[in-house]
XYZ file of C-alpha atoms in Angstrom:
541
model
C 64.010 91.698 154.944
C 60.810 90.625 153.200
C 59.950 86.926 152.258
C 57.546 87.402 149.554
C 58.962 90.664 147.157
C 56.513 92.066 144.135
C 59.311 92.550 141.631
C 58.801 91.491 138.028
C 58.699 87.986 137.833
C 59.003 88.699 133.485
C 62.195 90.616 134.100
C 62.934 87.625 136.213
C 62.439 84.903 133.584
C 64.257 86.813 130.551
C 67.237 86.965 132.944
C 67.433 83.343 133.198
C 67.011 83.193 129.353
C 70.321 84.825 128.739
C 73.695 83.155 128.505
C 75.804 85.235 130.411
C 75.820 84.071 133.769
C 77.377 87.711 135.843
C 74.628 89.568 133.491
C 71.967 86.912 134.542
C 73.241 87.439 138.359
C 73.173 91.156 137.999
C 70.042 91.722 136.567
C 68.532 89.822 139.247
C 70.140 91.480 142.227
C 69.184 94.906 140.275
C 65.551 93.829 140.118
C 65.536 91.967 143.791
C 67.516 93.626 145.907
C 64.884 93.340 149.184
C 64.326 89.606 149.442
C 66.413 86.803 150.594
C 70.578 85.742 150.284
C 71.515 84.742 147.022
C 73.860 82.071 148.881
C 70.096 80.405 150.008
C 69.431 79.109 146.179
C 68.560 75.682 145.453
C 71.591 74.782 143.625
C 71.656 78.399 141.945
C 74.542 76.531 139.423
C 72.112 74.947 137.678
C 70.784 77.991 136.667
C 72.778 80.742 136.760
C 76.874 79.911 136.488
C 79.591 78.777 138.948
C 80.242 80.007 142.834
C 82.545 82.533 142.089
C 80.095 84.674 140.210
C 77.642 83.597 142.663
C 80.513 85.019 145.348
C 81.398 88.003 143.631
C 77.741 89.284 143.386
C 77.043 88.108 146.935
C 79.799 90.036 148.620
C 78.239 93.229 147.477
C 75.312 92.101 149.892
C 73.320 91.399 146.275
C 69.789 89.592 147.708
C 67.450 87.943 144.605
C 64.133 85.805 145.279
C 64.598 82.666 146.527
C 61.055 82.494 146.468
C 60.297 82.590 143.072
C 63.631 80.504 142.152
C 62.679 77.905 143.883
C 59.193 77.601 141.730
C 61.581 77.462 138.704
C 63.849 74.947 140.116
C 60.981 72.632 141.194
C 60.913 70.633 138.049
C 64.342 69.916 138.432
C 65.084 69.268 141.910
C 62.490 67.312 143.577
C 60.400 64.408 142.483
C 56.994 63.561 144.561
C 56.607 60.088 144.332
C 54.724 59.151 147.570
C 51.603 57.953 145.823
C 51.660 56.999 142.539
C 48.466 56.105 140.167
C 47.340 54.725 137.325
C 47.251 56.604 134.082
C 45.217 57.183 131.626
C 45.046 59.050 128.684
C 43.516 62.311 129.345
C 42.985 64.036 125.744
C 42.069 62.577 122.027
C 42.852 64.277 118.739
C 40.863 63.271 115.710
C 42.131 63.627 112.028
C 40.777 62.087 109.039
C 42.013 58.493 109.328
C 42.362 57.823 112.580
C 42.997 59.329 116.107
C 45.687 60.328 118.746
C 45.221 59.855 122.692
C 47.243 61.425 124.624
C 48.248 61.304 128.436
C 48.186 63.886 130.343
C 52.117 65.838 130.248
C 51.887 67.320 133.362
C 51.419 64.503 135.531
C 54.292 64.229 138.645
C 55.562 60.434 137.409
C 56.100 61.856 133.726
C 57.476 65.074 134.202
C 60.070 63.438 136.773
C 61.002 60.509 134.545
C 60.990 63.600 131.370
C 58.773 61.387 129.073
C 55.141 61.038 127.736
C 52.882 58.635 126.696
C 50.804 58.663 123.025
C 48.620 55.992 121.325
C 48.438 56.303 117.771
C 45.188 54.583 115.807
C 45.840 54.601 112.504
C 42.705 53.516 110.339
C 42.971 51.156 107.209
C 44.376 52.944 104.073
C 45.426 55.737 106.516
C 48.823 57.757 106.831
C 50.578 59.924 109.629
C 52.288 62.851 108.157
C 55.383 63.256 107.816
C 56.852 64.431 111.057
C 59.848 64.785 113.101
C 60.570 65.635 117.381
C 63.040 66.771 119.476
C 62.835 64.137 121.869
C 63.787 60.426 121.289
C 60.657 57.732 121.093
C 60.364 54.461 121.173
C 57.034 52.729 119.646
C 55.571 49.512 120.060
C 53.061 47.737 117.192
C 49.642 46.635 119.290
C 48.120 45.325 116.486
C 48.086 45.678 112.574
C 50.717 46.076 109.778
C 52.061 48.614 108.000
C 55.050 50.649 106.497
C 57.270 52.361 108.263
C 59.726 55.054 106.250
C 62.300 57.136 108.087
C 64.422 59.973 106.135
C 67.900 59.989 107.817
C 70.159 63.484 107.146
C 73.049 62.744 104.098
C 71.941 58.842 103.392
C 71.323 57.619 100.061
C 68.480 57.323 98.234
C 68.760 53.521 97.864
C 65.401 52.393 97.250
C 64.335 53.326 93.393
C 62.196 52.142 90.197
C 62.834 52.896 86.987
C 59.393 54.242 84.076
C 58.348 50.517 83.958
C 58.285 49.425 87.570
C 56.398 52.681 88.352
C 53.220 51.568 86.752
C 52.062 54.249 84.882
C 52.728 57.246 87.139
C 55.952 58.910 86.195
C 56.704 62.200 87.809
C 58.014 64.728 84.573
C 60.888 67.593 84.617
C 60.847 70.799 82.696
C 64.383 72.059 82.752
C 65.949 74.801 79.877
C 63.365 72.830 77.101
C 63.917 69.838 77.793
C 61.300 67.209 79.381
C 61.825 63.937 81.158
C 60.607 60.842 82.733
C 61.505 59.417 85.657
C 60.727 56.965 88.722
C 61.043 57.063 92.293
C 63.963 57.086 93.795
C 63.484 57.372 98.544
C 65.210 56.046 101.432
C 64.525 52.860 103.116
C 61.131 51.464 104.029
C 60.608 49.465 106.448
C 57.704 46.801 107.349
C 56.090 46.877 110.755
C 53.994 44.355 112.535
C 52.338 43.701 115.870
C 55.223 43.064 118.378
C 57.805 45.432 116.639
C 59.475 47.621 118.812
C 60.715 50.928 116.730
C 63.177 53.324 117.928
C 62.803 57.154 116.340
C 65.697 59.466 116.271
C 65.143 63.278 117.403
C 65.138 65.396 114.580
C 64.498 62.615 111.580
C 61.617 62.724 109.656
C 59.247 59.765 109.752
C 56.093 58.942 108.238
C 53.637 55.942 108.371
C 51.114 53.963 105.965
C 48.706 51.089 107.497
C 48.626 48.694 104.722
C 46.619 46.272 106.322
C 43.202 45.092 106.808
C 42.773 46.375 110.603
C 43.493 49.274 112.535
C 47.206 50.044 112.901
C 47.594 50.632 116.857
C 50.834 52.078 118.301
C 51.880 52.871 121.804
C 55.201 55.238 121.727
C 57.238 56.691 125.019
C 58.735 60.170 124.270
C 61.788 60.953 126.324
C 62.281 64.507 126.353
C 65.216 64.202 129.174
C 67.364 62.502 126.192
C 70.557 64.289 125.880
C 70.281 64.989 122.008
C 67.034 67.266 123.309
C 69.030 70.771 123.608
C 65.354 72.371 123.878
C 63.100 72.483 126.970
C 60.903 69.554 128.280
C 58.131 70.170 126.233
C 56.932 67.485 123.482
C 57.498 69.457 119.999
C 56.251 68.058 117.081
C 57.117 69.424 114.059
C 54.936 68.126 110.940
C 55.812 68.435 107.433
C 52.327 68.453 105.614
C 48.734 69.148 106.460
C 47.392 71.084 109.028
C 47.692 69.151 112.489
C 45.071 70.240 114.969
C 46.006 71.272 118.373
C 47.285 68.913 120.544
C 48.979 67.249 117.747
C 52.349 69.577 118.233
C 52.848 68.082 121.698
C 52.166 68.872 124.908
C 53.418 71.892 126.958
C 54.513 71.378 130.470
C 53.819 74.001 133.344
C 51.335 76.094 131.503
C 49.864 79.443 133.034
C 46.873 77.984 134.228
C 43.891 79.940 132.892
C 45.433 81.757 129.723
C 42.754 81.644 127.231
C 45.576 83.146 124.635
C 44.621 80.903 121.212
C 47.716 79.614 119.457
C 47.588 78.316 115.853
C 49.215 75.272 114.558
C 50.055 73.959 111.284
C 53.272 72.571 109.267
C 56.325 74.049 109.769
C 56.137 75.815 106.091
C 53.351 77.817 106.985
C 55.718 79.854 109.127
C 57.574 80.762 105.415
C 55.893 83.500 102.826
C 54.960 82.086 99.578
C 57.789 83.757 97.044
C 60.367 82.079 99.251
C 58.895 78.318 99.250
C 58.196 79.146 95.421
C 62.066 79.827 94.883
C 63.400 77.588 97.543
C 61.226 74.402 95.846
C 61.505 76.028 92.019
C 57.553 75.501 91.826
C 54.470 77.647 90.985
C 52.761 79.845 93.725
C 49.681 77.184 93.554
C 52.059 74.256 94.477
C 53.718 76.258 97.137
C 50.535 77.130 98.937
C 49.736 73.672 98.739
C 52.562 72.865 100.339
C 51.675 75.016 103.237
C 48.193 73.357 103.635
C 46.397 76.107 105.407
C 43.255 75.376 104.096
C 43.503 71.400 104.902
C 41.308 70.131 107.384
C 42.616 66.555 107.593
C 44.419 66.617 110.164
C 47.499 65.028 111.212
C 46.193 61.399 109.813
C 44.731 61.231 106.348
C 43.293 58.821 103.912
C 45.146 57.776 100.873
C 42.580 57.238 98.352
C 44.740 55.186 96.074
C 47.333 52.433 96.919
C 50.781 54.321 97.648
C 53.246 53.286 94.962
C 55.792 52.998 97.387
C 58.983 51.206 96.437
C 59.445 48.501 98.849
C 60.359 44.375 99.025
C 57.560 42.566 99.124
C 56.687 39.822 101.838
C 57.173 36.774 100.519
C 55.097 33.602 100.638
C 56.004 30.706 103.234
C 55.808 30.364 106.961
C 58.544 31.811 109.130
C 60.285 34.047 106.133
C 59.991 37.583 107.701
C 61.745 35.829 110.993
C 64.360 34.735 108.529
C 65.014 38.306 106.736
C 65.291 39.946 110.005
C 67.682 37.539 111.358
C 69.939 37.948 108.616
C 69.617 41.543 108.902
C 70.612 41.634 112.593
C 73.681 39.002 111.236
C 74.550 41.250 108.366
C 74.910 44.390 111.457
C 76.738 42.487 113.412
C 79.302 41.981 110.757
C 79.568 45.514 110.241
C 80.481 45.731 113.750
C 82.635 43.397 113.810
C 84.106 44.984 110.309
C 84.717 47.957 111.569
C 86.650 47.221 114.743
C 89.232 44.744 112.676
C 89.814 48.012 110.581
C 92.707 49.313 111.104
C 93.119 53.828 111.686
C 94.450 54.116 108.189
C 91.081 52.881 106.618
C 89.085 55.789 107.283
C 85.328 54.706 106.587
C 81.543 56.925 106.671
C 80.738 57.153 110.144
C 76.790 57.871 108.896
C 76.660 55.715 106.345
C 77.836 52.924 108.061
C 75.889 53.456 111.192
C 72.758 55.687 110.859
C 72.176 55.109 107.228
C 72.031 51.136 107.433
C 71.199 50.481 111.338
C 68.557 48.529 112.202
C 65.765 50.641 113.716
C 62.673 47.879 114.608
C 63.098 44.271 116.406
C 60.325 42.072 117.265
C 59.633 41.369 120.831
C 56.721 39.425 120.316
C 58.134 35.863 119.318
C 57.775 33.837 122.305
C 61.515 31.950 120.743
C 63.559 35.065 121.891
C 62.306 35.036 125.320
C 64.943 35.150 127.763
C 62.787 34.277 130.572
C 60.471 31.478 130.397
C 58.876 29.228 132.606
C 56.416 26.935 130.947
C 53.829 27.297 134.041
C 53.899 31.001 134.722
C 54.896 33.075 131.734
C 57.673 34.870 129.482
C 59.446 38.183 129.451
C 61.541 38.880 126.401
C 64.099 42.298 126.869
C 65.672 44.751 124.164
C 68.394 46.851 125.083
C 71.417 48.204 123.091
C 73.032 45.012 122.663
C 70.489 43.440 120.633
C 69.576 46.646 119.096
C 72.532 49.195 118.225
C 70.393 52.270 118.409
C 69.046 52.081 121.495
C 72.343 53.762 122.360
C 71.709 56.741 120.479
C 67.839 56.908 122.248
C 69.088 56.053 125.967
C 66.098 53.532 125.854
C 65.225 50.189 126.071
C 61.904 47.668 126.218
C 61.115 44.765 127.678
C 57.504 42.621 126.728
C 56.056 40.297 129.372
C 53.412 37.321 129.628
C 51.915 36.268 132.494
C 49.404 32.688 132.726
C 46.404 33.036 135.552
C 47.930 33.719 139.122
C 51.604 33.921 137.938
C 53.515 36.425 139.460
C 56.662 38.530 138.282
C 59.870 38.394 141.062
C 59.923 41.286 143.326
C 62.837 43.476 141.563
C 63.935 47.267 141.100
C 65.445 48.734 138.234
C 68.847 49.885 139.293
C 69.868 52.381 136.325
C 66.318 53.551 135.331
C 62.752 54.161 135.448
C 59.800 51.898 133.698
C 56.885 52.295 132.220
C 54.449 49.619 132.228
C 51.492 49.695 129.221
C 48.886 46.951 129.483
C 48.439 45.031 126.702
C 45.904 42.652 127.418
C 44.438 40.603 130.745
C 44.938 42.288 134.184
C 47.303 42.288 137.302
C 47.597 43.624 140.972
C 50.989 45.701 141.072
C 52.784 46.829 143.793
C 54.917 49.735 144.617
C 57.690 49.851 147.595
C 59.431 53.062 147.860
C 62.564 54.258 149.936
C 61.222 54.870 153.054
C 59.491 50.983 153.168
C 56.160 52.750 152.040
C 53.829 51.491 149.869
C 53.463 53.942 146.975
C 51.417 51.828 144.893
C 49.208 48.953 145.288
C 46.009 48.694 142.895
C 44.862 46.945 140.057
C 46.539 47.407 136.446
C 44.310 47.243 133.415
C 44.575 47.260 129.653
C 45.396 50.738 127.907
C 46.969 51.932 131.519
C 49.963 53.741 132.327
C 51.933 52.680 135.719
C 55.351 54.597 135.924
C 57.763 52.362 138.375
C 60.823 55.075 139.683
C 64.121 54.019 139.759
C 65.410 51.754 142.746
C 61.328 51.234 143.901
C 60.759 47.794 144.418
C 57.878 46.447 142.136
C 55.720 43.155 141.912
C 53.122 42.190 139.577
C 50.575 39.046 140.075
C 48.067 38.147 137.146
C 44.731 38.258 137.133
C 42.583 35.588 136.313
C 42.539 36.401 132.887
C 46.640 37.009 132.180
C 48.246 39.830 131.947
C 50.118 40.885 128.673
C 52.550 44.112 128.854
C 54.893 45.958 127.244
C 57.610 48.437 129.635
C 59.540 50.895 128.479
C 62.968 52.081 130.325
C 65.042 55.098 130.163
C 68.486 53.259 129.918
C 69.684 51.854 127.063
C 70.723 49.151 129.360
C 68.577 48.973 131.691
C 69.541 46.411 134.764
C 67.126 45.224 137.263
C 68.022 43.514 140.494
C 65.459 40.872 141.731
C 65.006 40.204 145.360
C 63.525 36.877 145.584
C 64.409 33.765 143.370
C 67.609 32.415 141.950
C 70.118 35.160 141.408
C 68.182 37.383 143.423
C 69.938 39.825 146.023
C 68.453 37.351 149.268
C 69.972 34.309 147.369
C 73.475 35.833 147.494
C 73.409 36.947 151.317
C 75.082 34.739 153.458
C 72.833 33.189 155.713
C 74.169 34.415 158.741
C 73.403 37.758 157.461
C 69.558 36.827 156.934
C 69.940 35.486 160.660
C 70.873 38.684 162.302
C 69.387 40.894 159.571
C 65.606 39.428 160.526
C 66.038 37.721 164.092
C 64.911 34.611 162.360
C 66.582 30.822 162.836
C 69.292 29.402 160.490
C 66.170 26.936 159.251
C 64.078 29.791 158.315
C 67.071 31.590 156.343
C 67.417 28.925 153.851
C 64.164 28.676 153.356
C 63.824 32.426 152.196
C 66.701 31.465 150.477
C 66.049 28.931 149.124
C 62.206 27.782 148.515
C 61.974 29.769 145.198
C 64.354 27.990 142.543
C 62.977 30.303 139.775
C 64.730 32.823 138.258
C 62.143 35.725 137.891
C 58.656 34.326 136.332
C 57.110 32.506 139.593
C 54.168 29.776 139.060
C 51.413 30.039 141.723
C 52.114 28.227 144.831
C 49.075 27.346 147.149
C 50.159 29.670 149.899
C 50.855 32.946 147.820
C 47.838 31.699 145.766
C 45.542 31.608 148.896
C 46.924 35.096 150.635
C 46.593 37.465 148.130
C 42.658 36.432 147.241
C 42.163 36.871 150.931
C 44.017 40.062 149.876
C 41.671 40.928 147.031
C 38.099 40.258 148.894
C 38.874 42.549 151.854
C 39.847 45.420 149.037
């Protein structure tokens, strides 16, 4: 019986493509009937339908390629995490008003977490096209301001002007004779600032404007293992204007290394002939092949030339006032919440437009008042989870933004429900990476515009540098819980110390001192020991 077979690997593939389970199972024993037992899959169920078809087909001594199964299943099944590294971003996209880095899609860490990393610069006066994903992202504001508009499926159009408010620039009708004036009339838009965290649903479209004076920098997570993805694990971006360059459209995982086949990209109505967009829109030919932008060279960021007349509430004047709005927008959620579970069955209400349509979809992480750790000689980490904001939920994601003084150092913890992904801000640290075995998987400096992905149960700790370190982690749980290992409330704290005594051959004394010597709860100021052993650490690397 031979290990490696020479059947068709395509026949292979299209197989797997197909629905039908006993079809899939039968055209593979058809095509690889010399190789190894079909019983010796890698979970075959995952692929190809339950153990009775898997049985039926095997009874009939049927024999497919394990071989080649397994190098389908690998993405899937196993996750090499022995030595992890820093990221960076490995490719840069230019348009017209700014740029795109991206990091590299096809790096172990991602592809087993099912996310990606982007950072968009967006210059002054510039705006990214409207575009929407499969995949759920969540982005953070680095620096700048700017608008943020989102077009939710079946919600109002509640923002609007009338001729005079419109300054000038009426958009005209032609129907049966008759002409007409009118405003604007869009869904919500939304302000963004530096520390905004701003969640994106798969499949809405989004667009956004950098009204300010600086450039508009955003870091953004995609998580392509979020259940509302019902495609593949590939980053799919699908623009609605211009003519995105490559690399714009998302990554593609597991590529045939080598294939020098060129693909074109554009927006997704370039994929349409012109008489349909002409009677689908009711426009001219010349609007509709505008529309289709083939001949823009832009690219995926452009330049407005004049100020958008966007409709929009303005910031007002006075300290503190956009703090104030956005409380009273989180209290005026909650008591929709609260509305609609006094409601009774009878009182039958819009399940989109009282959830999608008027949710809250940015929170600021930056303010060091919400922190919910703070310790006035080492630092602050503020979190953001489904709780504080609702559509998290929906994403499967949550944040958390940290501060660290000189020398401070982050509790030893593990996230118990999730991974993290750890973007430097600002400053430096030395990180370290425990994994199951009671290796070290990770221990090396972290710098600003890196990537560190942390797995899921691996034990991480983070010491400043001497200048601070400043970061923003992203986690693929909506509620993500981490379990610290050294403080108050920390897993050692709650042992009994007879259990520390036999656990480490060490004397009752020395127990309560592990126990006990660290009375903060999970931002640690520099002691002179810890201070002293890890420079000794840092020389002799």
């Amino acid at each position: 019986m031979g290990l490696f077979c020479k059947p068709s690997r395509k026949t292979m593939i299209s197989a797997l493509a197909t629905p039908y389970p006993k079809k899939n199972i039968t055209t593979l024993v058809n095509d690889f009937d010399e190789c190894c037992p079909l019983r010796e899959l890698t979970n075959p169920t995952m692929v190809m339908g339950n153990w009775d078809d898997i049985d039926e087909i095997s009874s009939t001594n049927g024999l497919v390629l394990l071989y080649v199964l397994k190098l389908q299943l690998v993405q899937w099944s196993e996750c090499r995490l022995e030595n992890l590294h820093v990221l960076e971003p490995s490719r840069r996209i230019e348009a017209e008003a700014g740029y795109t880095e991206l990091w590299d899609e096809n790096e172990e860490a991602l592809t087993c977490a099912g996310s990606a990393f982007t950072r968009h610069v967006i210059r002054r006066n510039g705006l990214f096209l409207p575009s929407y994903s499969n995949s759920a992202e969540l982005m953070y504001v680095v620096q700048g301001r700017g608008l943020y508009g989102v077009t939710m499926p079946g919600c109002p159009e509640t923002y609007q002007s009338d001729e005079s408010q419109f300054r000038g620039r009426q958009g005209t009708s032609e129907r049966e004779g008759v002409k007409r004036f009118f405003g604007d009339r869009h869904q919500k838009v939304r302000e963004i600032r530096e520390g905004d965290i701003v969640a994106q649903i798969p499949g809405t479209a989004f667009w956004i404007h950098n009204k300010g004076q600086s450039d508009l920098v955003l870091i953004s997570v995609i998580y392509t293992s979020n259940e509302q993805n019902q495609l593949d694990q590939n980053i799919r971006k699908f623009f609605l204007a211009g003519n995105p360059q490559e690399g714009s459209q998302g990554g593609r995982r597991h590529r045939t290394r080598g294939s020098q086949q060129e693909t074109k990209y554009g927006n997704v109505f370039q994929g349409f002939d012109d008489e349909l967009l002409q009677e689908t829109f009711d426009v001219d030919s010349d609007l509709a092949r505008k529309v289709k932008g083939e001949d823009d060279r832009r690219g995926h960021i452009v330049e407005v030339r004049e100020e958008l007349q966007i409709v929009h509430p303005m910031i007002e004047e006075g300290e503190g006032w956009e703090e104030r709005e956005r409380e009273r927008e989180r209290e005026r959620e909650m008591e929709r919440g609260s509305s609609r579970r006094r409601g009774s069955s009878s009182q039958r209400q819009n399940g989109a437009e009282e959830t999608l349509c008027t949710m809250r979809l940015r929170e600021n992480i930056d303010n060091p008042e919400r922190a919910d750790y703070y310790n006035p000689r080492a630092g602050r980490i503020t979190t953001l989870n489904s709780f504080s904001l609702p559509i998290l939920s929906f994403l499967q994601l949550s944040a958390e933004k940290g501060v660290l003084y000189k020398d401070a150092v982050v509790a030893p913890s593990y996230y118990m429900n999730s991974h993290a992904f750890i973007y430097v801000l600002r400053g430096n640290a030395r990180v370290q990476i425990a994994g199951d075995n009671g290796q070290s998987v990770f221990d090396g400096k972290l710098q600003e515009n890196q990537v560190l992905v942390v797995p899921q149960n691996f034990v991480v700790i983070k010491k400043a540098g001497s200048e601070g370190f400043e970061w923003v982690a992203f986690r693929t749980s909506d509620n993500a819980m981490k379990n610290n290992l050294a403080g108050r409330l920390s897993v050692i704290r709650g042992l009994p110390e007879d259990v520390l005594v036999n656990s480490y051959g060490i004397s009752r004394d020395d127990a309560r001192k592990l126990k006990y010597n660290r009375e903060e709860l999970t931002v640690f100021s520099p002691s002179s020991r810890s201070a002293r052993g890890l420079r000794r650490d840092d020389a002799a690397n």
